[in-house]
Amino acid sequence: MASTRSNPAVSVRAEIISNFVGVDSSADVTALDRSNAQSLDTCNNAYCDWRGQITRNPAASLVIDETHPITHIRFYTSDDSSTNVVYAIDNGNNVSIKSDAKHLLENAYSAESVVTSTVFNDDVHMTSQTGAVYAYNGLTYTKNSSASIDLLSPKYIASVQRRLCVAGLIGKSTSIQLSRVDSSSVFPDDESPNDENVLRAGEIDIGNLIGTADEIKGISAFEQRSLAIFTRNKCLIYTIDPSIDQWIIDDRANINIGTISHNTIKQAGTDLLFCSQRGVHSIARSRGNGILVFANVLSDSIDITYRSLVKQVKNKESINAVWEPETSQYHVFFPITPNTSKRLTLTLTTAEENPNRWSTGDYLNAVCGDSIGDRTVLGCRGGAYEVFDIEDDNQLLTDNVMTIKTPVLWHGSMTQDKSTHSFFIHASGKGDILVEIFNEKDQLLSAFPLEIEEDSDGSFPNNPINRQYDRKFEARYRGLRVKLTSQGKGLVRVSAIGFNVRK
């Protein structure tokens, strides 16, 4: 006789999504279901680390309260006993320079001026074409005493091989002037015409080398002995020696891409990272022969997102960036409106596949930043904030809101209906996550909170313990999208999400 009892077990198969590789805008959300090496539609105020885990960005604490927006910021010493930053604020009428020690230089530049800076001879040197070059040593501001530089009003400033370099000069848009060795106030026009000292100041004019009506848009030190000179369309590399007779162009560098903002050019180890009109690039020497220098594009996967952000910025030279060596992250800040700023973050990993992982952010509406060692400060519209360790959940820190959204997950066929039994997530750290599940038409099917419980003492940071959290979720669908929202501070990581789908 046949039994009237049914099998209580539910026959399901697990559909697991893991190894997240960051934001990808190169295809529609309906065409990005990969299960493994899964890209995301949204990864805001979070990033994907080298393990493929989604990690909420660290929180920050207000260290300098300012009424007006901070548009440029720079560490003037590595001493970590206090904030030790000098910065520019724009009050709508002019730009002033201030420091954490409350030293103020009023009306330094015109309103909306883009300020650039460098560290040379232990001082921070700041400039903008609407004013003079000023140096700050932690106690006082000093106007550069070079009469010629005062007339030329440089737009860009950098330092290389014991020389201060300036470009974006009035009437000399294709020239770079380099100071006398170890001097910040002696430039070519300040030198005696009969001086033959090899340490004297000098000038490089690239007008005949670029062969167009282009002009210099940025300069930066490259490696130990080189100066990178950016126009809109290309970059030239010069080897700079303390001896002026040893300066020479590197003809093994073939870089046919330029920059849109001097303040995005950052040294990342031996490489340079910078933003062009088309994307984010790196300049590196060939690892194969150690001779050739070339540019790589790093932002192919977020091309649409990048171009959309650039388009929204009125003055492209106001786009800023900061390189964090401690986390191997390159943050680009896009000031879109007086009250709104977006951030695009590149996380460089050691993964063999998808080493460049992208995310976005709007935390604190940061517009600029600087980093030294393991310290990073952000210039924001309400002051300066210092970023803390990712595990820190101090009550003085400002809450960060992580938002994650997957593309459409089809679980096989894009045309057949499926039925799901439950949802699960692998997570670690401590905090709350709101889970929202939508169908392929973006209709909300279910929403529920999860409390992630701390289950590790941090003894093994490279192999964090994860817990699995399960929730009943029964629905019929063709495709699903998952949205995760977590507000707070401290460590929250997600290593996988998944569904138990009925067979």
Tab-separated table of C-alpha atoms in Angstrom, residues 61-68 70 83 87 89 98-100 102 380-385:
chain	number	residue	atom	x	y	z
A	61	SER	CA	35.966	61.860	12.906
A	62	LEU	CA	35.706	65.645	12.642
A	63	VAL	CA	39.093	67.159	13.544
A	64	ILE	CA	38.655	70.709	12.190
A	65	ASP	CA	35.281	72.445	12.189
A	66	GLU	CA	34.866	74.888	9.302
A	67	THR	CA	31.891	76.934	8.149
A	68	HIS	CA	33.129	77.117	4.553
A	70	ILE	CA	37.723	72.992	2.323
A	83	THR	CA	46.244	66.944	12.825
A	87	TYR	CA	44.201	73.843	3.835
A	89	ILE	CA	38.758	77.384	2.234
A	98	LYS	CA	44.309	78.128	7.214
A	99	SER	CA	45.958	75.466	9.331
A	100	ASP	CA	44.966	73.266	12.239
A	102	LYS	CA	44.595	78.391	13.459
A	380	CYS	CA	34.772	68.423	3.296
A	381	ARG	CA	32.111	71.098	3.164
A	382	GLY	CA	31.844	71.134	6.952
A	383	GLY	CA	35.498	70.802	7.906
A	384	ALA	CA	38.337	68.291	7.919
A	385	TYR	CA	37.803	64.657	8.922
